[in-house]
PDB file of N, CA, C and O in Angstrom:
ATOM      1  N   ALA A1231       1.100   4.645 -77.057  1.00 72.00           N
ATOM      2  CA  ALA A1231       1.312   3.699 -77.992  1.00 72.00           C
ATOM      3  C   ALA A1231      -0.512   4.409 -78.825  1.00 72.00           C
ATOM      4  O   ALA A1231      -0.648   4.759 -79.345  1.00 72.00           O
ATOM      5  N   LYS A1232      -1.135   3.644 -77.950  1.00 82.00           N
ATOM      6  CA  LYS A1232      -2.446   3.442 -77.794  1.00 82.00           C
ATOM      7  C   LYS A1232      -2.775   4.960 -78.256  1.00 82.00           C
ATOM      8  O   LYS A1232      -4.344   5.678 -78.674  1.00 82.00           O
ATOM      9  N   GLY A1233      -2.757   5.500 -77.517  1.00 88.00           N
ATOM     10  CA  GLY A1233      -2.465   7.470 -77.503  1.00 88.00           C
ATOM     11  C   GLY A1233      -2.369   7.791 -78.689  1.00 88.00           C
ATOM     12  O   GLY A1233      -2.884   8.710 -79.727  1.00 88.00           O
ATOM     13  N   ALA A1234      -1.054   7.810 -78.478  1.00 87.00           N
ATOM     14  CA  ALA A1234      -0.926   7.714 -80.435  1.00 87.00           C
ATOM     15  C   ALA A1234      -1.623   7.303 -81.920  1.00 87.00           C
ATOM     16  O   ALA A1234      -1.726   8.130 -82.805  1.00 87.00           O
ATOM     17  N   VAL A1235      -1.972   6.116 -81.191  1.00 92.00           N
ATOM     18  CA  VAL A1235      -3.491   5.367 -83.135  1.00 92.00           C
ATOM     19  C   VAL A1235      -4.366   6.369 -82.972  1.00 92.00           C
ATOM     20  O   VAL A1235      -4.997   6.259 -83.829  1.00 92.00           O
ATOM     21  N   ALA A1236      -5.160   6.134 -82.088  1.00 94.00           N
ATOM     22  CA  ALA A1236      -6.125   7.690 -81.971  1.00 94.00           C
ATOM     23  C   ALA A1236      -5.500   8.469 -82.403  1.00 94.00           C
ATOM     24  O   ALA A1236      -6.924   9.015 -83.506  1.00 94.00           O
ATOM     25  N   ASP A1237      -4.440   9.283 -81.626  1.00 94.00           N
ATOM     26  CA  ASP A1237      -4.230  10.636 -82.863  1.00 94.00           C
ATOM     27  C   ASP A1237      -4.405  10.684 -83.458  1.00 94.00           C
ATOM     28  O   ASP A1237      -4.492  11.522 -85.286  1.00 94.00           O
ATOM     29  N   LEU A1238      -3.475   9.436 -84.395  1.00 94.00           N
ATOM     30  CA  LEU A1238      -3.245   8.942 -85.905  1.00 94.00           C
ATOM     31  C   LEU A1238      -4.022   9.077 -87.214  1.00 94.00           C
ATOM     32  O   LEU A1238      -4.863   8.961 -86.994  1.00 94.00           O
ATOM     33  N   ARG A1239      -4.950   7.562 -86.235  1.00 95.00           N
ATOM     34  CA  ARG A1239      -6.712   7.723 -86.804  1.00 95.00           C
ATOM     35  C   ARG A1239      -6.930   8.543 -86.879  1.00 95.00           C
ATOM     36  O   ARG A1239      -7.944   8.837 -87.956  1.00 95.00           O
ATOM     37  N   ASN A1240      -7.375  10.025 -86.245  1.00 96.00           N
ATOM     38  CA  ASN A1240      -8.206  11.730 -86.691  1.00 96.00           C
ATOM     39  C   ASN A1240      -7.323  11.599 -87.540  1.00 96.00           C
ATOM     40  O   ASN A1240      -8.257  12.671 -88.452  1.00 96.00           O
ATOM     41  N   VAL A1241      -6.182  12.185 -88.141  1.00 96.00           N
ATOM     42  CA  VAL A1241      -5.336  12.797 -88.634  1.00 96.00           C
ATOM     43  C   VAL A1241      -5.569  11.677 -90.179  1.00 96.00           C
ATOM     44  O   VAL A1241      -6.257  12.849 -90.574  1.00 96.00           O
ATOM     45  N   VAL A1242      -5.243  11.076 -89.930  1.00 96.00           N
ATOM     46  CA  VAL A1242      -5.790   9.983 -91.209  1.00 96.00           C
ATOM     47  C   VAL A1242      -7.791   9.946 -91.507  1.00 96.00           C
ATOM     48  O   VAL A1242      -7.929  10.184 -92.819  1.00 96.00           O
ATOM     49  N   ARG A1243      -8.326  10.164 -90.667  1.00 96.00           N
ATOM     50  CA  ARG A1243     -10.346  10.467 -91.047  1.00 96.00           C
ATOM     51  C   ARG A1243     -10.007  11.788 -91.443  1.00 96.00           C
ATOM     52  O   ARG A1243     -10.531  12.256 -91.874  1.00 96.00           O
ATOM     53  N   ASP A1244      -9.228  13.069 -90.862  1.00 97.00           N
ATOM     54  CA  ASP A1244      -9.487  14.060 -91.285  1.00 97.00           C
ATOM     55  C   ASP A1244      -8.523  14.000 -92.523  1.00 97.00           C
ATOM     56  O   ASP A1244      -9.336  15.246 -93.687  1.00 97.00           O
ATOM     57  N   ASP A1245      -8.164  13.378 -93.429  1.00 97.00           N
ATOM     58  CA  ASP A1245      -6.989  13.774 -94.596  1.00 97.00           C
ATOM     59  C   ASP A1245      -7.100  12.434 -94.670  1.00 97.00           C
ATOM     60  O   ASP A1245      -6.219  12.139 -94.766  1.00 97.00           O
ATOM     61  N   PRO A1246      -7.181  11.762 -95.076  1.00 95.00           N
ATOM     62  CA  PRO A1246      -7.618  10.554 -96.201  1.00 95.00           C
ATOM     63  C   PRO A1246      -6.237  10.315 -97.401  1.00 95.00           C
ATOM     64  O   PRO A1246      -6.044   9.244 -98.357  1.00 95.00           O
ATOM     65  N   THR A1247      -6.001  11.348 -97.849  1.00 95.00           N
ATOM     66  CA  THR A1247      -4.121  11.264 -98.943  1.00 95.00           C
ATOM     67  C   THR A1247      -2.838  11.755 -97.762  1.00 95.00           C
ATOM     68  O   THR A1247      -2.385  11.317 -98.120  1.00 95.00           O
ATOM     69  N   ASP A1248      -3.168  11.005 -96.595  1.00 97.00           N
ATOM     70  CA  ASP A1248      -1.261  11.511 -95.719  1.00 97.00           C
ATOM     71  C   ASP A1248      -1.221  10.677 -95.745  1.00 97.00           C
ATOM     72  O   ASP A1248      -1.572   9.452 -94.630  1.00 97.00           O
ATOM     73  N   VAL A1249      -0.813  10.031 -96.605  1.00 97.00           N
ATOM     74  CA  VAL A1249       0.016   8.970 -96.488  1.00 97.00           C
ATOM     75  C   VAL A1249       1.482   8.795 -95.723  1.00 97.00           C
ATOM     76  O   VAL A1249       1.379   8.102 -95.162  1.00 97.00           O
ATOM     77  N   GLN A1250       1.681   9.649 -95.101  1.00 96.00           N
ATOM     78  CA  GLN A1250       3.283   9.671 -94.172  1.00 96.00           C
ATOM     79  C   GLN A1250       2.579   9.840 -92.379  1.00 96.00           C
ATOM     80  O   GLN A1250       2.781   8.013 -92.297  1.00 96.00           O
ATOM     81  N   ALA A1251       1.745   9.793 -92.598  1.00 96.00           N
ATOM     82  CA  ALA A1251       0.633   9.700 -91.442  1.00 96.00           C
ATOM     83  C   ALA A1251       0.070   7.986 -91.201  1.00 96.00           C
ATOM     84  O   ALA A1251      -0.093   6.913 -90.897  1.00 96.00           O
ATOM     85  N   MET A1252      -0.398   7.447 -92.640  1.00 97.00           N
ATOM     86  CA  MET A1252      -0.787   6.172 -92.384  1.00 97.00           C
ATOM     87  C   MET A1252       0.259   5.562 -92.294  1.00 97.00           C
ATOM     88  O   MET A1252       0.181   4.134 -91.380  1.00 97.00           O
ATOM     89  N   ARG A1253       1.782   5.408 -92.378  1.00 97.00           N
ATOM     90  CA  ARG A1253       3.260   4.547 -92.458  1.00 97.00           C
ATOM     91  C   ARG A1253       3.300   4.944 -90.653  1.00 97.00           C
ATOM     92  O   ARG A1253       3.112   4.044 -90.195  1.00 97.00           O
ATOM     93  N   ILE A1254       3.327   6.307 -89.799  1.00 96.00           N
ATOM     94  CA  ILE A1254       3.712   6.291 -88.686  1.00 96.00           C
ATOM     95  C   ILE A1254       2.445   5.586 -87.872  1.00 96.00           C
ATOM     96  O   ILE A1254       2.712   5.011 -87.094  1.00 96.00           O
ATOM     97  N   LEU A1255       0.770   5.588 -88.528  1.00 96.00           N
ATOM     98  CA  LEU A1255      -0.092   4.906 -87.535  1.00 96.00           C
ATOM     99  C   LEU A1255       0.669   3.503 -88.431  1.00 96.00           C
ATOM    100  O   LEU A1255       0.245   2.545 -87.679  1.00 96.00           O
ATOM    101  N   SER A1256       1.007   2.747 -89.093  1.00 96.00           N
ATOM    102  CA  SER A1256       1.371   1.473 -89.229  1.00 96.00           C
ATOM    103  C   SER A1256       2.198   0.832 -88.405  1.00 96.00           C
ATOM    104  O   SER A1256       2.265  -0.060 -87.654  1.00 96.00           O
ATOM    105  N   ARG A1257       3.195   1.427 -88.046  1.00 95.00           N
ATOM    106  CA  ARG A1257       4.174   1.606 -87.419  1.00 95.00           C
ATOM    107  C   ARG A1257       4.054   1.134 -85.939  1.00 95.00           C
ATOM    108  O   ARG A1257       4.198   0.476 -85.034  1.00 95.00           O
ATOM    109  N   ALA A1258       2.830   2.201 -85.771  1.00 94.00           N
ATOM    110  CA  ALA A1258       2.325   1.844 -83.836  1.00 94.00           C
ATOM    111  C   ALA A1258       1.789   0.801 -83.903  1.00 94.00           C
ATOM    112  O   ALA A1258       1.909   0.005 -82.983  1.00 94.00           O
ATOM    113  N   HIS A1259       0.889   0.637 -85.060  1.00 94.00           N
ATOM    114  CA  HIS A1259       0.046  -1.079 -85.077  1.00 94.00           C
ATOM    115  C   HIS A1259       1.118  -1.686 -84.883  1.00 94.00           C
ATOM    116  O   HIS A1259       1.123  -2.580 -83.446  1.00 94.00           O
ATOM    117  N   ARG A1260       2.322  -1.590 -85.244  1.00 92.00           N
ATOM    118  CA  ARG A1260       2.619  -2.470 -85.438  1.00 92.00           C
ATOM    119  C   ARG A1260       3.758  -3.159 -84.318  1.00 92.00           C
ATOM    120  O   ARG A1260       4.208  -3.931 -83.511  1.00 92.00           O
ATOM    121  N   VAL A1261       3.861  -2.203 -83.597  1.00 92.00           N
ATOM    122  CA  VAL A1261       5.137  -2.217 -81.950  1.00 92.00           C
ATOM    123  C   VAL A1261       3.473  -3.134 -80.852  1.00 92.00           C
ATOM    124  O   VAL A1261       4.689  -3.889 -79.650  1.00 92.00           O
ATOM    125  N   LEU A1262       2.348  -2.397 -81.364  1.00 93.00           N
ATOM    126  CA  LEU A1262       1.179  -2.624 -80.281  1.00 93.00           C
ATOM    127  C   LEU A1262       0.756  -4.365 -80.796  1.00 93.00           C
ATOM    128  O   LEU A1262       0.476  -5.263 -80.305  1.00 93.00           O
ATOM    129  N   GLY A1263       1.876  -4.599 -81.562  1.00 91.00           N
ATOM    130  CA  GLY A1263       1.505  -6.156 -82.140  1.00 91.00           C
ATOM    131  C   GLY A1263       0.638  -6.487 -83.429  1.00 91.00           C
ATOM    132  O   GLY A1263      -0.082  -7.792 -83.164  1.00 91.00           O
ATOM    133  N   GLU A1264      -0.054  -5.628 -83.716  1.00 93.00           N
ATOM    134  CA  GLU A1264      -1.320  -5.476 -84.169  1.00 93.00           C
ATOM    135  C   GLU A1264      -0.896  -5.230 -85.674  1.00 93.00           C
ATOM    136  O   GLU A1264      -1.601  -4.618 -86.334  1.00 93.00           O
ATOM    137  N   THR A1265      -0.355  -7.468 -85.850  1.00 92.00           N
ATOM    138  CA  THR A1265      -0.063  -6.287 -87.288  1.00 92.00           C
ATOM    139  C   THR A1265      -0.619  -6.754 -88.107  1.00 92.00           C
ATOM    140  O   THR A1265      -0.284  -6.221 -90.122  1.00 92.00           O
ATOM    141  N   ALA A1266      -1.732  -6.917 -88.321  1.00 92.00           N
ATOM    142  CA  ALA A1266      -3.035  -7.322 -89.288  1.00 92.00           C
ATOM    143  C   ALA A1266      -3.593  -5.862 -90.037  1.00 92.00           C
ATOM    144  O   ALA A1266      -4.059  -5.279 -90.810  1.00 92.00           O
ATOM    145  N   LEU A1267      -3.810  -4.838 -88.614  1.00 95.00           N
ATOM    146  CA  LEU A1267      -3.673  -3.457 -88.725  1.00 95.00           C
ATOM    147  C   LEU A1267      -3.325  -2.723 -89.057  1.00 95.00           C
ATOM    148  O   LEU A1267      -3.213  -1.571 -90.396  1.00 95.00           O
ATOM    149  N   ALA A1268      -1.506  -3.144 -89.612  1.00 95.00           N
ATOM    150  CA  ALA A1268      -0.219  -2.312 -89.620  1.00 95.00           C
ATOM    151  C   ALA A1268      -0.945  -2.916 -91.592  1.00 95.00           C
ATOM    152  O   ALA A1268       0.079  -1.381 -91.518  1.00 95.00           O
ATOM    153  N   GLU A1269      -0.565  -3.842 -92.143  1.00 94.00           N
ATOM    154  CA  GLU A1269      -0.898  -4.347 -92.739  1.00 94.00           C
ATOM    155  C   GLU A1269      -2.025  -3.654 -93.888  1.00 94.00           C
ATOM    156  O   GLU A1269      -1.799  -3.176 -94.138  1.00 94.00           O
ATOM    157  N   ASP A1270      -2.777  -3.514 -93.103  1.00 95.00           N
ATOM    158  CA  ASP A1270      -4.217  -2.172 -94.111  1.00 95.00           C
ATOM    159  C   ASP A1270      -3.718  -0.758 -93.930  1.00 95.00           C
ATOM    160  O   ASP A1270      -4.275  -0.425 -94.604  1.00 95.00           O
ATOM    161  N   THR A1271      -3.105  -0.376 -92.782  1.00 96.00           N
ATOM    162  CA  THR A1271      -2.928   0.691 -93.054  1.00 96.00           C
ATOM    163  C   THR A1271      -3.041   1.058 -94.420  1.00 96.00           C
ATOM    164  O   THR A1271      -2.129   2.205 -94.969  1.00 96.00           O
ATOM    165  N   LEU A1272      -1.339  -0.044 -94.828  1.00 96.00           N
ATOM    166  CA  LEU A1272      -0.518   0.737 -95.521  1.00 96.00           C
ATOM    167  C   LEU A1272      -1.254   0.075 -96.502  1.00 96.00           C
ATOM    168  O   LEU A1272      -0.681   0.921 -97.788  1.00 96.00           O
ATOM    169  N   ARG A1273      -1.548  -0.634 -96.690  1.00 95.00           N
ATOM    170  CA  ARG A1273      -2.859  -0.768 -97.873  1.00 95.00           C
ATOM    171  C   ARG A1273      -2.959   0.379 -98.716  1.00 95.00           C
ATOM    172  O   ARG A1273      -3.524   0.875 -99.344  1.00 95.00           O
ATOM    173  N   GLN A1274      -3.551   0.875 -97.474  1.00 96.00           N
ATOM    174  CA  GLN A1274      -4.608   2.322 -97.301  1.00 96.00           C
ATOM    175  C   GLN A1274      -3.483   2.993 -97.773  1.00 96.00           C
ATOM    176  O   GLN A1274      -4.184   4.161 -98.816  1.00 96.00           O
ATOM    177  N   ALA A1275      -3.024   3.378 -97.638  1.00 97.00           N
ATOM    178  CA  ALA A1275      -1.082   4.130 -98.136  1.00 97.00           C
ATOM    179  C   ALA A1275      -1.332   4.076 -99.674  1.00 97.00           C
ATOM    180  O   ALA A1275      -0.726   5.069-100.027  1.00 97.00           O
ATOM    181  N   VAL A1276      -0.379   2.196 -99.668  1.00 96.00           N
ATOM    182  CA  VAL A1276      -0.525   2.818-101.235  1.00 96.00           C
ATOM    183  C   VAL A1276      -2.012   3.099-102.528  1.00 96.00           C
ATOM    184  O   VAL A1276      -1.281   3.060-103.559  1.00 96.00           O
ATOM    185  N   GLU A1277      -3.278   2.661-101.819  1.00 95.00           N
ATOM    186  CA  GLU A1277      -4.055   2.894-103.030  1.00 95.00           C
ATOM    187  C   GLU A1277      -3.755   4.753-102.810  1.00 95.00           C
ATOM    188  O   GLU A1277      -4.842   4.938-103.747  1.00 95.00           O
ATOM    189  N   ALA A1278      -3.285   5.662-101.422  1.00 96.00           N
ATOM    190  CA  ALA A1278      -3.722   6.766-101.529  1.00 96.00           C
ATOM    191  C   ALA A1278      -2.999   7.571-102.848  1.00 96.00           C
ATOM    192  O   ALA A1278      -3.351   8.221-103.544  1.00 96.00           O
ATOM    193  N   ASP A1279      -1.894   6.782-102.306  1.00 95.00           N
ATOM    194  CA  ASP A1279      -1.829   7.354-103.558  1.00 95.00           C
ATOM    195  C   ASP A1279      -0.249   6.461-104.115  1.00 95.00           C
ATOM    196  O   ASP A1279       1.217   6.453-103.371  1.00 95.00           O
ATOM    197  N   PRO A1280      -0.191   5.626-105.035  1.00 93.00           N
ATOM    198  CA  PRO A1280       0.166   4.468-105.904  1.00 93.00           C
ATOM    199  C   PRO A1280       1.854   4.600-106.255  1.00 93.00           C
ATOM    200  O   PRO A1280       3.377   3.999-105.856  1.00 93.00           O
ATOM    201  N   SER A1281       2.111   5.982-105.928  1.00 93.00           N
ATOM    202  CA  SER A1281       3.520   6.803-106.564  1.00 93.00           C
ATOM    203  C   SER A1281       4.069   6.634-105.715  1.00 93.00           C
ATOM    204  O   SER A1281       5.914   7.074-105.010  1.00 93.00           O
ATOM    205  N   SER A1282       3.711   5.634-104.032  1.00 91.00           N
ATOM    206  CA  SER A1282       4.624   6.578-102.814  1.00 91.00           C
ATOM    207  C   SER A1282       5.889   5.323-102.636  1.00 91.00           C
ATOM    208  O   SER A1282       5.549   3.491-102.489  1.00 91.00           O
ATOM    209  N   PRO A1283       7.146   5.832-102.608  1.00 95.00           N
ATOM    210  CA  PRO A1283       7.957   4.318-102.885  1.00 95.00           C
ATOM    211  C   PRO A1283       8.160   4.572-101.548  1.00 95.00           C
ATOM    212  O   PRO A1283       8.529   3.110-100.922  1.00 95.00           O
ATOM    213  N   GLY A1284       7.864   4.818-100.230  1.00 95.00           N
ATOM    214  CA  GLY A1284       8.283   4.223 -98.678  1.00 95.00           C
ATOM    215  C   GLY A1284       6.810   3.606 -98.309  1.00 95.00           C
ATOM    216  O   GLY A1284       7.294   2.308 -98.248  1.00 95.00           O
ATOM    217  N   ALA A1285       5.671   4.105 -98.796  1.00 95.00           N
ATOM    218  CA  ALA A1285       4.811   2.891 -98.496  1.00 95.00           C
ATOM    219  C   ALA A1285       4.256   1.224 -99.093  1.00 95.00           C
ATOM    220  O   ALA A1285       4.503   1.050 -98.220  1.00 95.00           O
ATOM    221  N   ARG A1286       5.137   1.369-100.463  1.00 95.00           N
ATOM    222  CA  ARG A1286       4.592  -0.017-100.953  1.00 95.00           C
ATOM    223  C   ARG A1286       6.152  -0.682-100.352  1.00 95.00           C
ATOM    224  O   ARG A1286       6.353  -2.254 -99.926  1.00 95.00           O
ATOM    225  N   LEU A1287       7.739  -0.207-100.309  1.00 95.00           N
ATOM    226  CA  LEU A1287       8.397  -0.567 -99.964  1.00 95.00           C
ATOM    227  C   LEU A1287       8.283  -1.738 -98.730  1.00 95.00           C
ATOM    228  O   LEU A1287       8.437  -2.489 -98.247  1.00 95.00           O
ATOM    229  N   GLU A1288       7.540  -0.072 -96.765  1.00 95.00           N
ATOM    230  CA  GLU A1288       7.616  -0.324 -95.778  1.00 95.00           C
ATOM    231  C   GLU A1288       6.200  -1.499 -95.948  1.00 95.00           C
ATOM    232  O   GLU A1288       6.141  -3.051 -95.162  1.00 95.00           O
ATOM    233  N   LEU A1289       5.471  -1.769 -97.500  1.00 95.00           N
ATOM    234  CA  LEU A1289       4.128  -2.697 -97.220  1.00 95.00           C
ATOM    235  C   LEU A1289       4.459  -4.476 -97.456  1.00 95.00           C
ATOM    236  O   LEU A1289       4.517  -5.635 -97.252  1.00 95.00           O
ATOM    237  N   ALA A1290       5.561  -4.190 -98.077  1.00 94.00           N
ATOM    238  CA  ALA A1290       6.556  -5.529 -99.487  1.00 94.00           C
ATOM    239  C   ALA A1290       7.243  -6.335 -97.841  1.00 94.00           C
ATOM    240  O   ALA A1290       7.320  -6.937 -97.846  1.00 94.00           O
ATOM    241  N   GLY A1291       8.161  -4.826 -97.449  1.00 94.00           N
ATOM    242  CA  GLY A1291       8.960  -5.765 -95.886  1.00 94.00           C
ATOM    243  C   GLY A1291       7.795  -6.148 -94.879  1.00 94.00           C
ATOM    244  O   GLY A1291       8.385  -7.091 -94.028  1.00 94.00           O
ATOM    245  N   LEU A1292       6.502  -5.655 -94.511  1.00 93.00           N
ATOM    246  CA  LEU A1292       5.584  -6.323 -93.575  1.00 93.00           C
ATOM    247  C   LEU A1292       5.102  -7.829 -94.489  1.00 93.00           C
ATOM    248  O   LEU A1292       5.231  -9.090 -94.091  1.00 93.00           O
ATOM    249  N   LEU A1293       5.026  -7.688 -95.239  1.00 91.00           N
ATOM    250  CA  LEU A1293       4.651  -8.915 -95.962  1.00 91.00           C
ATOM    251  C   LEU A1293       5.560  -9.578 -96.128  1.00 91.00           C
ATOM    252  O   LEU A1293       5.108 -11.444 -95.886  1.00 91.00           O
ATOM    253  N   VAL A1294       6.993  -9.480 -96.475  1.00 90.00           N
ATOM    254  CA  VAL A1294       8.322 -10.769 -96.596  1.00 90.00           C
ATOM    255  C   VAL A1294       8.520 -11.017 -94.784  1.00 90.00           C
ATOM    256  O   VAL A1294       8.651 -11.563 -95.043  1.00 90.00           O
ATOM    257  N   GLU A1295       8.239 -10.102 -93.583  1.00 88.00           N
ATOM    258  CA  GLU A1295       8.621 -10.311 -92.518  1.00 88.00           C
ATOM    259  C   GLU A1295       7.752 -11.336 -92.367  1.00 88.00           C
ATOM    260  O   GLU A1295       7.227 -12.737 -91.331  1.00 88.00           O
ATOM    261  N   GLN A1296       6.389 -10.798 -92.071  1.00 85.00           N
ATOM    262  CA  GLN A1296       5.184 -12.049 -91.743  1.00 85.00           C
ATOM    263  C   GLN A1296       5.077 -13.436 -92.725  1.00 85.00           C
ATOM    264  O   GLN A1296       5.078 -14.176 -92.184  1.00 85.00           O
ATOM    265  N   ARG A1297       5.338 -13.296 -94.104  1.00 83.00           N
ATOM    266  CA  ARG A1297       5.829 -14.435 -94.624  1.00 83.00           C
ATOM    267  C   ARG A1297       6.935 -15.259 -94.204  1.00 83.00           C
ATOM    268  O   ARG A1297       6.665 -16.373 -94.349  1.00 83.00           O
ATOM    269  N   ALA A1298       8.386 -14.908 -93.299  1.00 82.00           N
ATOM    270  CA  ALA A1298       9.117 -15.355 -93.066  1.00 82.00           C
ATOM    271  C   ALA A1298       8.465 -16.588 -91.904  1.00 82.00           C
ATOM    272  O   ALA A1298       9.264 -17.490 -90.947  1.00 82.00           O
ATOM    273  N   LYS A1299       7.362 -15.299 -90.872  1.00 81.00           N
ATOM    274  CA  LYS A1299       7.182 -15.779 -89.670  1.00 81.00           C
ATOM    275  C   LYS A1299       6.461 -17.190 -89.586  1.00 81.00           C
ATOM    276  O   LYS A1299       5.559 -17.670 -88.810  1.00 81.00           O
ATOM    277  N   GLY A1300       5.583 -17.063 -91.127  1.00 76.00           N
ATOM    278  CA  GLY A1300       4.442 -18.015 -91.405  1.00 76.00           C
ATOM    279  C   GLY A1300       3.174 -17.700 -91.644  1.00 76.00           C
ATOM    280  O   GLY A1300       2.015 -18.180 -90.922  1.00 76.00           O
ATOM    281  N   GLY A1301       2.829 -16.023 -91.036  1.00 60.00           N
ATOM    282  CA  GLY A1301       1.751 -16.267 -91.276  1.00 60.00           C
ATOM    283  C   GLY A1301       0.750 -15.489 -92.589  1.00 60.00           C
ATOM    284  O   GLY A1301       0.016 -15.435 -92.544  1.00 60.00           O
ATOM    285  N   LEU A1302       1.724 -15.945 -93.724  1.00 54.00           N
ATOM    286  CA  LEU A1302       0.834 -15.583 -95.046  1.00 54.00           C
ATOM    287  C   LEU A1302       1.044 -16.858 -95.756  1.00 54.00           C
ATOM    288  O   LEU A1302       2.137 -16.933 -96.165  1.00 54.00           O
ATOM    289  N   GLY A1303      -0.030 -17.192 -97.109  1.00 51.00           N
ATOM    290  CA  GLY A1303       0.109 -18.529 -97.847  1.00 51.00           C
ATOM    291  C   GLY A1303       1.698 -17.670 -99.187  1.00 51.00           C
ATOM    292  O   GLY A1303       2.107 -17.334 -99.100  1.00 51.00           O
ATOM    293  N   LEU A1304       0.035 -16.980 -99.895  1.00 52.00           N
ATOM    294  CA  LEU A1304       1.160 -16.607-100.925  1.00 52.00           C
ATOM    295  C   LEU A1304       0.657 -14.576-100.783  1.00 52.00           C
ATOM    296  O   LEU A1304      -0.447 -14.376 -99.725  1.00 52.00           O
ATOM    297  N   VAL A1305       1.617 -13.537-101.439  1.00 54.00           N
ATOM    298  CA  VAL A1305       0.948 -12.184-100.694  1.00 54.00           C
ATOM    299  C   VAL A1305       1.845 -11.866-102.146  1.00 54.00           C
ATOM    300  O   VAL A1305       2.631 -11.868-103.354  1.00 54.00           O
ATOM    301  N   LYS A1306       0.596 -10.969-102.121  1.00 60.00           N
ATOM    302  CA  LYS A1306      -0.325 -10.119-103.451  1.00 60.00           C
ATOM    303  C   LYS A1306       0.224  -9.050-102.363  1.00 60.00           C
ATOM    304  O   LYS A1306      -0.265  -7.938-102.189  1.00 60.00           O
ATOM    305  N   LEU A1307       1.433  -8.084-103.829  1.00 60.00           N
ATOM    306  CA  LEU A1307       1.060  -6.678-103.115  1.00 60.00           C
ATOM    307  C   LEU A1307      -0.216  -5.241-104.467  1.00 60.00           C
ATOM    308  O   LEU A1307      -0.098  -6.209-106.012  1.00 60.00           O
ATOM    309  N   PRO A1308      -0.157  -4.456-104.000  1.00 62.00           N
ATOM    310  CA  PRO A1308      -1.448  -3.818-105.265  1.00 62.00           C
ATOM    311  C   PRO A1308      -0.222  -3.611-106.667  1.00 62.00           C
ATOM    312  O   PRO A1308       0.330  -3.327-106.342  1.00 62.00           O
ATOM    313  N   ALA A1309      -0.889  -3.998-107.491  1.00 61.00           N
ATOM    314  CA  ALA A1309      -1.060  -3.270-108.515  1.00 61.00           C
ATOM    315  C   ALA A1309      -0.381  -1.112-108.743  1.00 61.00           C
ATOM    316  O   ALA A1309      -0.822  -0.975-108.386  1.00 61.00           O
TER     317      ALA A1309
END
């Protein structure tokens, strides 16, 4: 998974509008237990394409999951 993360970071660096690559990168971070990086990556995806329902839903799901685990106080989604 570490190699995949490096490859996906390169894809996102080369095309910062590739929301699909960001979503996959976020999933790889989650597999590695890097929840904060997963959240940051999904926020970047939503910022890159605010109309992307997939990225918004994944971010919302991650935030709800974190809150359920006691990892968050207030959940703030991007506008």
